[in-house]
mmCIF file with all atom_site columns, C-alpha atoms in Angstrom:
data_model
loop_
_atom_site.group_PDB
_atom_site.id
_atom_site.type_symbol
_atom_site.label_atom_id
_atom_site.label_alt_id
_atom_site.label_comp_id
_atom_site.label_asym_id
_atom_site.label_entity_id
_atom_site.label_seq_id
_atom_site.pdbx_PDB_ins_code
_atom_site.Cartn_x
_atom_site.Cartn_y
_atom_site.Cartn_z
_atom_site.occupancy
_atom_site.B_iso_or_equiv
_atom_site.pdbx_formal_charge
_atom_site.auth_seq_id
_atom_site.auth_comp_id
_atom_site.auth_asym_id
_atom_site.auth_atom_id
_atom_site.pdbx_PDB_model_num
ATOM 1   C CA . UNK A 1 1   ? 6.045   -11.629 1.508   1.00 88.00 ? 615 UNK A CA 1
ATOM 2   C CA . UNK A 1 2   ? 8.811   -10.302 -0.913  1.00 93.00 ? 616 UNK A CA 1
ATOM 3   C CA . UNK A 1 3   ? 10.641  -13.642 -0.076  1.00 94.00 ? 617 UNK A CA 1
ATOM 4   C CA . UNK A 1 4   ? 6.963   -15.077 -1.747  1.00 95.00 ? 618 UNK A CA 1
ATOM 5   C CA . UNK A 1 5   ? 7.168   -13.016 -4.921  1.00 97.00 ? 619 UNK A CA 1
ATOM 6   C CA . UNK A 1 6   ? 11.169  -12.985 -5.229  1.00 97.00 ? 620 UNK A CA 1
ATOM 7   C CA . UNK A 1 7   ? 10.268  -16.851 -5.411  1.00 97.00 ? 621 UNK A CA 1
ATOM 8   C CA . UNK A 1 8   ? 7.278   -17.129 -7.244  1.00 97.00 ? 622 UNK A CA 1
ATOM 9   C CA . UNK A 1 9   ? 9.085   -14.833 -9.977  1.00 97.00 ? 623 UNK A CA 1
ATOM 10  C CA . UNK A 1 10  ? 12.232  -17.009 -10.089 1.00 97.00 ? 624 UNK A CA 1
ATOM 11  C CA . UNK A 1 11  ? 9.900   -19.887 -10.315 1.00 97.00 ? 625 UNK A CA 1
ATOM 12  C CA . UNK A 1 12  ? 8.245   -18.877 -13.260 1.00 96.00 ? 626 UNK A CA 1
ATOM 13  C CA . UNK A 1 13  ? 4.509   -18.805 -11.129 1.00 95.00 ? 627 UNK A CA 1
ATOM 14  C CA . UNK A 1 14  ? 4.508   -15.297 -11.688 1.00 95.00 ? 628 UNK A CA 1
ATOM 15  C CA . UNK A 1 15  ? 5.718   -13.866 -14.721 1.00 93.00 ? 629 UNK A CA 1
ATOM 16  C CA . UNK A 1 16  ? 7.010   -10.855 -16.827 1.00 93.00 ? 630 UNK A CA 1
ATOM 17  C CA . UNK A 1 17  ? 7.184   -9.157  -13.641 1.00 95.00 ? 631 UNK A CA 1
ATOM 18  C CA . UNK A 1 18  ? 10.058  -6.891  -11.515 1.00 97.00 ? 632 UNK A CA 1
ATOM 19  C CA . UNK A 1 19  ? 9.185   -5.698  -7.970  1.00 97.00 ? 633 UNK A CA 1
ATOM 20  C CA . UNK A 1 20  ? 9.345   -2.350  -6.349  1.00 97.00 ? 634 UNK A CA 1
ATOM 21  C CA . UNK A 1 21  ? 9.520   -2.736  -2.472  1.00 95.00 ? 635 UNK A CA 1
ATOM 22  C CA . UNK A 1 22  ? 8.447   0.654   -1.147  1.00 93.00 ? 636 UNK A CA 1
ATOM 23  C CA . UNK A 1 23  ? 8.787   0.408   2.737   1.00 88.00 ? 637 UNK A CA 1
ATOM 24  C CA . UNK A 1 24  ? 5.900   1.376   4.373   1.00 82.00 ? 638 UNK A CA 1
ATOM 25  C CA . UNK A 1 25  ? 7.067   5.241   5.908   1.00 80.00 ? 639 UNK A CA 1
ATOM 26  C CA . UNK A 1 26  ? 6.149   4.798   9.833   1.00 78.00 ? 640 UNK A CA 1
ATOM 27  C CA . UNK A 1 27  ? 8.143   0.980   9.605   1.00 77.00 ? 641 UNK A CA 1
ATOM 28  C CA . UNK A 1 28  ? 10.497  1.334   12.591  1.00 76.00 ? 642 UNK A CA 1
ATOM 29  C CA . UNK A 1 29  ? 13.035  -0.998  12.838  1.00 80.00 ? 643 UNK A CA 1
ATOM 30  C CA . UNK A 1 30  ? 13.090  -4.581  11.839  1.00 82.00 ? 644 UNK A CA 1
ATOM 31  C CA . UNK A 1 31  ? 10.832  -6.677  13.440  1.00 81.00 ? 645 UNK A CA 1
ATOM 32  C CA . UNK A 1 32  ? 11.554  -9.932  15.484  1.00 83.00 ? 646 UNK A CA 1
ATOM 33  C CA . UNK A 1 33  ? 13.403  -12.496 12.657  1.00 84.00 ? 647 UNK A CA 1
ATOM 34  C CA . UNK A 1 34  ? 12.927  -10.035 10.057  1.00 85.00 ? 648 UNK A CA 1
ATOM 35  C CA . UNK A 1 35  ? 16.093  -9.596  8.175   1.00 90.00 ? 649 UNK A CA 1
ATOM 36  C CA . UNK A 1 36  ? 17.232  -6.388  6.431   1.00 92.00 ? 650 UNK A CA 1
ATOM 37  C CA . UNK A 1 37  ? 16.468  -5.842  2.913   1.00 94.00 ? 651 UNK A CA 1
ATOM 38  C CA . UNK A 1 38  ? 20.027  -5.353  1.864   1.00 94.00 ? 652 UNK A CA 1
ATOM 39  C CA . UNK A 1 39  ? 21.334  -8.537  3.709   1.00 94.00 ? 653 UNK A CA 1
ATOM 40  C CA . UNK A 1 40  ? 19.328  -10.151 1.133   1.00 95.00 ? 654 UNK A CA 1
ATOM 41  C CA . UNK A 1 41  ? 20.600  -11.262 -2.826  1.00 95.00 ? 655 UNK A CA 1
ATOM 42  C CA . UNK A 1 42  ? 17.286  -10.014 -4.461  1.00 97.00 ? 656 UNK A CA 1
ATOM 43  C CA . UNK A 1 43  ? 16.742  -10.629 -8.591  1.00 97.00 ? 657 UNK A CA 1
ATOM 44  C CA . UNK A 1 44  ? 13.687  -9.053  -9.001  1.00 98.00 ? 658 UNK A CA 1
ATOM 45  C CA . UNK A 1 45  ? 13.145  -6.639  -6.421  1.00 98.00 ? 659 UNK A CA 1
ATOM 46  C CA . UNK A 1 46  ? 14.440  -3.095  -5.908  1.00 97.00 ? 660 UNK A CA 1
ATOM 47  C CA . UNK A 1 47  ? 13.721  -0.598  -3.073  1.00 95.00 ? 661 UNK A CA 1
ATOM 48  C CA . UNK A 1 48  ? 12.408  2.269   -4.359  1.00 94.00 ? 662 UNK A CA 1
ATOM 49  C CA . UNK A 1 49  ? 15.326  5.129   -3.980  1.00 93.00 ? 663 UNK A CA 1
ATOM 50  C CA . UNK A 1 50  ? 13.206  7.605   -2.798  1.00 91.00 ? 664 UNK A CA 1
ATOM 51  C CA . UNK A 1 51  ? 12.900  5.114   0.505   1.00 89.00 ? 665 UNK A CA 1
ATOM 52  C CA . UNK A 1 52  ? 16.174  3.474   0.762   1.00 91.00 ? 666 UNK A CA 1
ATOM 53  C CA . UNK A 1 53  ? 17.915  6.590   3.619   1.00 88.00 ? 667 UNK A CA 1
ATOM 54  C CA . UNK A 1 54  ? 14.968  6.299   5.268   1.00 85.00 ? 668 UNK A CA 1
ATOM 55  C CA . UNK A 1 55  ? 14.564  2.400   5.799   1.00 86.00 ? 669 UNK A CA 1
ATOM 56  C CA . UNK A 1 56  ? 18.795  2.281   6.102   1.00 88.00 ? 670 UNK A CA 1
ATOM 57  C CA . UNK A 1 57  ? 18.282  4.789   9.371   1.00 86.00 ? 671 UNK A CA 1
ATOM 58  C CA . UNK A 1 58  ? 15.673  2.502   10.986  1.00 84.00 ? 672 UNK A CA 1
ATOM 59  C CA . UNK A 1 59  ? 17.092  -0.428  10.532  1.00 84.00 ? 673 UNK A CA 1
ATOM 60  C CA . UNK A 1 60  ? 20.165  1.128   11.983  1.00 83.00 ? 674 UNK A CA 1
ATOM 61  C CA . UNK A 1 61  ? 19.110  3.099   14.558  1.00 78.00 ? 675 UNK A CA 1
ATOM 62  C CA . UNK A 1 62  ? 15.055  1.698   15.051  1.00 66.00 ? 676 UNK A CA 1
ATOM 63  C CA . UNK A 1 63  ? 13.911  5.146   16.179  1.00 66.00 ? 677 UNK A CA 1
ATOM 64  C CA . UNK A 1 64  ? 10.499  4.780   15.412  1.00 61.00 ? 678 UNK A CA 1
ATOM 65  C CA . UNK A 1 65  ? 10.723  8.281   13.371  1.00 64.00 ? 679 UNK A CA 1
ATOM 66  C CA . UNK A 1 66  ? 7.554   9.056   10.643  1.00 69.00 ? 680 UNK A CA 1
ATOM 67  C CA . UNK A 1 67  ? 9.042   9.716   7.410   1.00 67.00 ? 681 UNK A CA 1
ATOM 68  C CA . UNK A 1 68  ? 6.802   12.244  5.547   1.00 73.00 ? 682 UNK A CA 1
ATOM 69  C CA . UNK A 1 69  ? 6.622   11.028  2.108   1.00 76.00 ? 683 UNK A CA 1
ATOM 70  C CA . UNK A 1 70  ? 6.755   13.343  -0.691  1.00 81.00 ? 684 UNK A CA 1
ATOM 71  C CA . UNK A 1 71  ? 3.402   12.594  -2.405  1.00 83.00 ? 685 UNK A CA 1
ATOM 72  C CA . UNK A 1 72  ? 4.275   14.164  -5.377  1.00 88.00 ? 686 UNK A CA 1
ATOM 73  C CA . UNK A 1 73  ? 6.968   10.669  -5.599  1.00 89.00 ? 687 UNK A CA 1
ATOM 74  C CA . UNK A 1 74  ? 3.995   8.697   -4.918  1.00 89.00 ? 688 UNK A CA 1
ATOM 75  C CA . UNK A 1 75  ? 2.150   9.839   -7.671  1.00 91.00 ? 689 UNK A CA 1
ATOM 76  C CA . UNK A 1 76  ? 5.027   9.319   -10.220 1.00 93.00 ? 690 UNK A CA 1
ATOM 77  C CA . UNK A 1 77  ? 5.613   6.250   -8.603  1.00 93.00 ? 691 UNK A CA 1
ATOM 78  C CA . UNK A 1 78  ? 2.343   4.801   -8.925  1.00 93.00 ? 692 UNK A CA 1
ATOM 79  C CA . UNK A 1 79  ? 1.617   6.378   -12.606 1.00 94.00 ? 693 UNK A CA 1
ATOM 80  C CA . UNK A 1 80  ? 4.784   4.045   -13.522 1.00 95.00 ? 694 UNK A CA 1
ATOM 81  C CA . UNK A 1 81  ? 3.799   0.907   -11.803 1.00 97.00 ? 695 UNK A CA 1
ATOM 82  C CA . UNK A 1 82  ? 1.708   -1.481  -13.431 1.00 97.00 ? 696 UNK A CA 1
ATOM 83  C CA . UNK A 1 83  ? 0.123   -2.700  -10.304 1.00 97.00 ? 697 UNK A CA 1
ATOM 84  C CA . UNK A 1 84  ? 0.230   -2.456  -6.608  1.00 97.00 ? 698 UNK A CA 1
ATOM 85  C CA . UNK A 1 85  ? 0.225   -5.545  -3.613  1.00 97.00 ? 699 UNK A CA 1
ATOM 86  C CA . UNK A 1 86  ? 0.512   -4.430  -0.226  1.00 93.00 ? 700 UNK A CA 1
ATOM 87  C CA . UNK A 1 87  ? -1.574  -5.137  3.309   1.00 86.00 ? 701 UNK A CA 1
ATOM 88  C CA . UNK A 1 88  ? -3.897  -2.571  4.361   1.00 79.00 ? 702 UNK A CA 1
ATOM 89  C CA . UNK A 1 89  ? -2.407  0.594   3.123   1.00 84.00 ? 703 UNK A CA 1
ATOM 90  C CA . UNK A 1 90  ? -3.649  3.465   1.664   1.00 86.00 ? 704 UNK A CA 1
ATOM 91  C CA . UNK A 1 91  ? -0.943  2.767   -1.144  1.00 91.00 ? 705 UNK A CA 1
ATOM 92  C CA . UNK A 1 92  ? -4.352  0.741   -1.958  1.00 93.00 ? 706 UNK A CA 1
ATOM 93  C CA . UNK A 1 93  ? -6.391  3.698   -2.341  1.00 93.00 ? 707 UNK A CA 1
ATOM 94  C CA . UNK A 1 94  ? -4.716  6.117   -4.077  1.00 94.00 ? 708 UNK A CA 1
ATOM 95  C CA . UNK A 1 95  ? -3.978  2.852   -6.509  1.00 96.00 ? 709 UNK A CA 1
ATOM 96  C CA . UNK A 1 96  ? -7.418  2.975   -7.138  1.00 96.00 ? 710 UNK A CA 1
ATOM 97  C CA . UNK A 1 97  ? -7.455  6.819   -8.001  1.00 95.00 ? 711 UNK A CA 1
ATOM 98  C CA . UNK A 1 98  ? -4.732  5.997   -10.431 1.00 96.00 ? 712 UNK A CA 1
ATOM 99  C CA . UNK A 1 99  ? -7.023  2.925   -12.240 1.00 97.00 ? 713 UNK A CA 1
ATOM 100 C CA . UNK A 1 100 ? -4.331  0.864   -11.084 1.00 97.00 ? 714 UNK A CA 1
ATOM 101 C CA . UNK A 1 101 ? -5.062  -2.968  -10.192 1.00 98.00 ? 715 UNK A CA 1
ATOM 102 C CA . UNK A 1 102 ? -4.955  -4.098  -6.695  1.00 97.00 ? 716 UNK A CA 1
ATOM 103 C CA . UNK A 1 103 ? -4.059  -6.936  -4.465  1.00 97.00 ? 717 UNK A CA 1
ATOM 104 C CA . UNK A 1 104 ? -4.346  -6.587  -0.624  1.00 93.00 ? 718 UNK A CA 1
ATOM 105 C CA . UNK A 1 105 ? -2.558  -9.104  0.957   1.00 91.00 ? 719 UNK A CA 1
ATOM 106 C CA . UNK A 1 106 ? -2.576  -10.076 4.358   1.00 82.00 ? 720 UNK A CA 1
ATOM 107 C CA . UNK A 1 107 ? -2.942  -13.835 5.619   1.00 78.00 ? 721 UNK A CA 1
ATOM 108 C CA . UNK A 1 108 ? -5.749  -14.248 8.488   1.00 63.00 ? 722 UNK A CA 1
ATOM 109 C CA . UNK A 1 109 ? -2.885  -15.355 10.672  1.00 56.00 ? 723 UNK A CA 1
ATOM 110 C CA . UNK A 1 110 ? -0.435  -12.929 11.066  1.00 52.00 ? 724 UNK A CA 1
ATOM 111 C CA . UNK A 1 111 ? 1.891   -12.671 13.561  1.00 47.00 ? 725 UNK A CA 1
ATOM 112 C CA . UNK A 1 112 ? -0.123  -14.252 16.338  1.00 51.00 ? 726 UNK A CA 1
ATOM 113 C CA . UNK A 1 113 ? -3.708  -11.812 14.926  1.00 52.00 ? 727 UNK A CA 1
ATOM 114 C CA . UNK A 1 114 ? -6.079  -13.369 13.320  1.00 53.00 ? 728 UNK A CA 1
ATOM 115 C CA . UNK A 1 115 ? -7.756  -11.064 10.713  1.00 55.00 ? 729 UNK A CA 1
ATOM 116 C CA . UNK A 1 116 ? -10.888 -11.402 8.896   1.00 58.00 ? 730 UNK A CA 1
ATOM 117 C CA . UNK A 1 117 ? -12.338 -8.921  6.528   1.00 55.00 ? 731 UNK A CA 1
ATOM 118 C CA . UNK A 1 118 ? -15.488 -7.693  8.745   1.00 57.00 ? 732 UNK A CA 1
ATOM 119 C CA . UNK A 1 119 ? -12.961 -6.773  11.623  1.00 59.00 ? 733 UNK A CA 1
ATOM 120 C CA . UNK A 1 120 ? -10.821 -4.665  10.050  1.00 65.00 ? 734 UNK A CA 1
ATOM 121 C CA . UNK A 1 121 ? -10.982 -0.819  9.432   1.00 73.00 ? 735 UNK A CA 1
ATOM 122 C CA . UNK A 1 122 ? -10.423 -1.321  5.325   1.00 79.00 ? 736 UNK A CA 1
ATOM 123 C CA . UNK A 1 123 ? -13.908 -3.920  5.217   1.00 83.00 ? 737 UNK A CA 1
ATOM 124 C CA . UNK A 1 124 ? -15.364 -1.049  2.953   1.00 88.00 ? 738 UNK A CA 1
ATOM 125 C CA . UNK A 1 125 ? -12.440 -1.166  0.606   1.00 89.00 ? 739 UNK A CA 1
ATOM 126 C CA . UNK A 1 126 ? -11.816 -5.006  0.728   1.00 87.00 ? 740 UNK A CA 1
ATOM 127 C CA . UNK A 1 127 ? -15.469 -5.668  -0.522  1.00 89.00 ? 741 UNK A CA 1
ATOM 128 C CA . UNK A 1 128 ? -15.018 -4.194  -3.872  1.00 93.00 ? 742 UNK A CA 1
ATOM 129 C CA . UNK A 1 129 ? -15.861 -6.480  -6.167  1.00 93.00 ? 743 UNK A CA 1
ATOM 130 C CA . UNK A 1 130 ? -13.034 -5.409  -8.298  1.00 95.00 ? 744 UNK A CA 1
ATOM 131 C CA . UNK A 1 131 ? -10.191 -5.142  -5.301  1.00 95.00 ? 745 UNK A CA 1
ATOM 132 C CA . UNK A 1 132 ? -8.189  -8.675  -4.672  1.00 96.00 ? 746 UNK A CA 1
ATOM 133 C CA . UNK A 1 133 ? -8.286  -9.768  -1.341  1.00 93.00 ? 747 UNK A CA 1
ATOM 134 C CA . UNK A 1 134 ? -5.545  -12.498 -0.608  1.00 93.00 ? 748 UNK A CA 1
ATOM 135 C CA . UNK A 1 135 ? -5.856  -14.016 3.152   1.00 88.00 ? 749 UNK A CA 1
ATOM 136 C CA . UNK A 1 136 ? -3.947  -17.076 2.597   1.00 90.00 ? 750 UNK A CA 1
ATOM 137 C CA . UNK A 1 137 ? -0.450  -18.095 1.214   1.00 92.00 ? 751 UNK A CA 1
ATOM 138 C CA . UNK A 1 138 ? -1.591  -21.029 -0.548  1.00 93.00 ? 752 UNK A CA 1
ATOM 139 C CA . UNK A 1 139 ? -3.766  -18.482 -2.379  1.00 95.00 ? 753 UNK A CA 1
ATOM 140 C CA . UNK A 1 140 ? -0.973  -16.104 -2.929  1.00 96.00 ? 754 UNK A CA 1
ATOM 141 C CA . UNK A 1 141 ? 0.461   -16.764 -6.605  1.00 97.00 ? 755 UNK A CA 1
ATOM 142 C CA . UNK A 1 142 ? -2.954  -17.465 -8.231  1.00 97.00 ? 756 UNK A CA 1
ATOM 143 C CA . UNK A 1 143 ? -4.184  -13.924 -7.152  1.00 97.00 ? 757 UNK A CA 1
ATOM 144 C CA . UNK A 1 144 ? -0.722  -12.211 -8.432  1.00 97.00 ? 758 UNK A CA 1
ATOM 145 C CA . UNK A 1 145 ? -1.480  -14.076 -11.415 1.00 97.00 ? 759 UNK A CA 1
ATOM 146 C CA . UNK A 1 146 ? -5.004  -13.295 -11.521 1.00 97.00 ? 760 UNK A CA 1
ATOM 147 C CA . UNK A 1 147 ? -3.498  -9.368  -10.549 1.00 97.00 ? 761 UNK A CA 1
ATOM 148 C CA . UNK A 1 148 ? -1.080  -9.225  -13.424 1.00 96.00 ? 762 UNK A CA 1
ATOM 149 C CA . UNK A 1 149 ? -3.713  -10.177 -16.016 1.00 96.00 ? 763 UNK A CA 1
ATOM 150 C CA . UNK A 1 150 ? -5.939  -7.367  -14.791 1.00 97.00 ? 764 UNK A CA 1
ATOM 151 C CA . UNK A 1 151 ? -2.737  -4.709  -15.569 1.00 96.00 ? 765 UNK A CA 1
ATOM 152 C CA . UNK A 1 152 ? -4.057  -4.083  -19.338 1.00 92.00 ? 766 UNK A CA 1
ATOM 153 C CA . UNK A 1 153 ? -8.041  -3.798  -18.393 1.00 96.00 ? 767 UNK A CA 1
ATOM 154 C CA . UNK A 1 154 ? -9.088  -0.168  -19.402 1.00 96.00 ? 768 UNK A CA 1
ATOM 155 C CA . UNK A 1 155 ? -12.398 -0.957  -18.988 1.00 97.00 ? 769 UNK A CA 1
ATOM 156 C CA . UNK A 1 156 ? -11.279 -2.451  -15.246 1.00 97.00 ? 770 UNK A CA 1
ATOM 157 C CA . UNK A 1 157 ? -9.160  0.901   -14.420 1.00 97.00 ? 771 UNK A CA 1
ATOM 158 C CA . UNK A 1 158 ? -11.804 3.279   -14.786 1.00 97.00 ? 772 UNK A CA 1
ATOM 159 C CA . UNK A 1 159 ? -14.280 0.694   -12.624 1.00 97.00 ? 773 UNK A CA 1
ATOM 160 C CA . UNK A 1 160 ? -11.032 1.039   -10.034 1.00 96.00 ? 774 UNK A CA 1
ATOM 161 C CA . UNK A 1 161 ? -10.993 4.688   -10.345 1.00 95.00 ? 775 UNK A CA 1
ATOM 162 C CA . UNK A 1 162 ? -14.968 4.860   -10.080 1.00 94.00 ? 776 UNK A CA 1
ATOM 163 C CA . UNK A 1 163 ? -14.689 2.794   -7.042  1.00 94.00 ? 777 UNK A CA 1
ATOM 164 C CA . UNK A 1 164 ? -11.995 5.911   -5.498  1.00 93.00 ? 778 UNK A CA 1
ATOM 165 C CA . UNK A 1 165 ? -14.703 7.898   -5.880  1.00 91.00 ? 779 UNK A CA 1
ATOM 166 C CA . UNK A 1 166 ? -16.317 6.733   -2.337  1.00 89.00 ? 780 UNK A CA 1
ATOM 167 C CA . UNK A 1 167 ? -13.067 7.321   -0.491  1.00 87.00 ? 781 UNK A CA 1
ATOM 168 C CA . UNK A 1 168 ? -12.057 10.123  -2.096  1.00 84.00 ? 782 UNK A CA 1
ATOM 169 C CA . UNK A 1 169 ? -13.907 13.416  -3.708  1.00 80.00 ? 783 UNK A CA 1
ATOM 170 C CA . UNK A 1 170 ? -11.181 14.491  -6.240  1.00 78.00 ? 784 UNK A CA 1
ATOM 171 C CA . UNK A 1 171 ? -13.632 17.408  -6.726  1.00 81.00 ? 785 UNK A CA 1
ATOM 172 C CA . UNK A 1 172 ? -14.136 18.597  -3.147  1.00 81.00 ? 786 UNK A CA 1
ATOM 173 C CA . UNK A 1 173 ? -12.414 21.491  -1.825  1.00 83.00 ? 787 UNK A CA 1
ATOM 174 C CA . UNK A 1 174 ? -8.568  20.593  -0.190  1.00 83.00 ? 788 UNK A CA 1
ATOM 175 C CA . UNK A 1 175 ? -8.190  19.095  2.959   1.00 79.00 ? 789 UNK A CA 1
ATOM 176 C CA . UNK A 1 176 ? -6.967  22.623  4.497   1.00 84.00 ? 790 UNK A CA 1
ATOM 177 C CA . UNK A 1 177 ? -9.519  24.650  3.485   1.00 86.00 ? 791 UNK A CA 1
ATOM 178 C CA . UNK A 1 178 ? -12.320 22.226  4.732   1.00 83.00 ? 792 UNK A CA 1
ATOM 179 C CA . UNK A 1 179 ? -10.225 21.730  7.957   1.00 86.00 ? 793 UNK A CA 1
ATOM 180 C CA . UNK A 1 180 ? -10.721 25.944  8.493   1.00 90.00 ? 794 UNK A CA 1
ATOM 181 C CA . UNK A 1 181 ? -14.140 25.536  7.813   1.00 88.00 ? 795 UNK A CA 1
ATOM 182 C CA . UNK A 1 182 ? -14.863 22.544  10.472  1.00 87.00 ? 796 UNK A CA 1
ATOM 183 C CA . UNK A 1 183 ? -12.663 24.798  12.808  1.00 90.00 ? 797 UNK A CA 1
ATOM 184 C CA . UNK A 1 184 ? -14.915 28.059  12.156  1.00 88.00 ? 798 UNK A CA 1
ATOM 185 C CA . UNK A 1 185 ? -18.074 26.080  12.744  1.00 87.00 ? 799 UNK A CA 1
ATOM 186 C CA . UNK A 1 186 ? -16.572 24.986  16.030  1.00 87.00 ? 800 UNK A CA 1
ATOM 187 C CA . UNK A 1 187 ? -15.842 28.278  17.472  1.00 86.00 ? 801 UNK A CA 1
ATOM 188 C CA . UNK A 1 188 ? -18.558 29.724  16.048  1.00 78.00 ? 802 UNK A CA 1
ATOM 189 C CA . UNK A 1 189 ? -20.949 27.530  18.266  1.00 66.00 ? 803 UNK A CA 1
ATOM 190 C CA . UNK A 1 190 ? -18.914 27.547  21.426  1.00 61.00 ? 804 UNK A CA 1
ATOM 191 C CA . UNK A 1 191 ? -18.938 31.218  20.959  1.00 62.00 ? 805 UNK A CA 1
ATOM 192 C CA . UNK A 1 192 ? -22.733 31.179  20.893  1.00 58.00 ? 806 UNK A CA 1
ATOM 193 C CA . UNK A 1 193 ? -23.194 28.932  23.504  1.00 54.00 ? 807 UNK A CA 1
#
């Protein structure tokens, strides 16, 4: 899909518009055909630096290791972007939280799976009204155009972030602290038991 924008870009389909390929952190090695990033004479897309050791070890070595992203990167990263495409990620999420336009992108035929929204563990998040859903590659400028025009929507990125609100409660005590609490309830009733 990078070949897609990288060409879309160059073809003036989708415009005013440089791409930041952030591999996706539990990647692996390449996959059958797939050729590496660097192999490739890109124009308008750049790996994000914070990824490029990481992917450069997989590719070389495909050890299958999970990368533990600093999310305090993420968050700068995705305060600077203007918007974000990716399949089903929770890069799409925390987008949201961040009032940051979204395109999920996945064709229904993809390698050999056939996807439709219903089936898929994101079907809450892909029936947002206000999240683009992209299952074909026919349809795949037209909704980065579509995407692009959303970027400078205020009224649109607080609708995102109000729409982060049912995946995430920004106001609800830390993960950690709620994880004790679930953990205390458990031994407290096997105890009594």
């Amino acid at each position: 899909y990078l070949r897609l924008l990288e060409a879309g870009i160059e073809k003036g389909l989708i415009t005013n518009c440089h791409v930041i390929y952030r591999p996706h952190p539990w990647r692996g090695g390449l996959g059958d055909g797939e050729e590496d990033f660097y192999s490739i004479k890109w124009k308008h897309i750049t790996m994000d630096p914070f990824m490029e050791e990481y992917y450069q070890k997989e590719v070389k070595c495909d050890e299958g290791h999970v990368f533990m992203v600093d999310y305090a990167i993420s968050n700068k990263l995705l305060t600077l972007v203007d918007a974000v495409i990716s399949p089903l990620s929770t890069m799409l999420i925390e987008s949201l939280i961040k009032g940051k336009p979204v395109l999920a992108f996945f064709p229904e035929r993809h390698h050999d799976v056939i996807f439709s929204v219903g089936q898929v563990h994101f079907a809450d998040f892909l029936a947002i009204p206000d999240v683009n859903v992209c299952l074909r590659e026919e349809d795949f400028y037209p909704a980065c155009q579509k995407l692009l025009a959303q970027t400078d929507d205020e009224a649109l990125a607080e609708k995102l972030k109000q729409h982060a609100d049912y995946f995430v409660d920004m106001d609800a005590p830390h993960y950690g602290h709620r994880l004790k609490l679930l953990v205390d309830r458990v031994t407290h009733s096997h105890l009594t038991l």
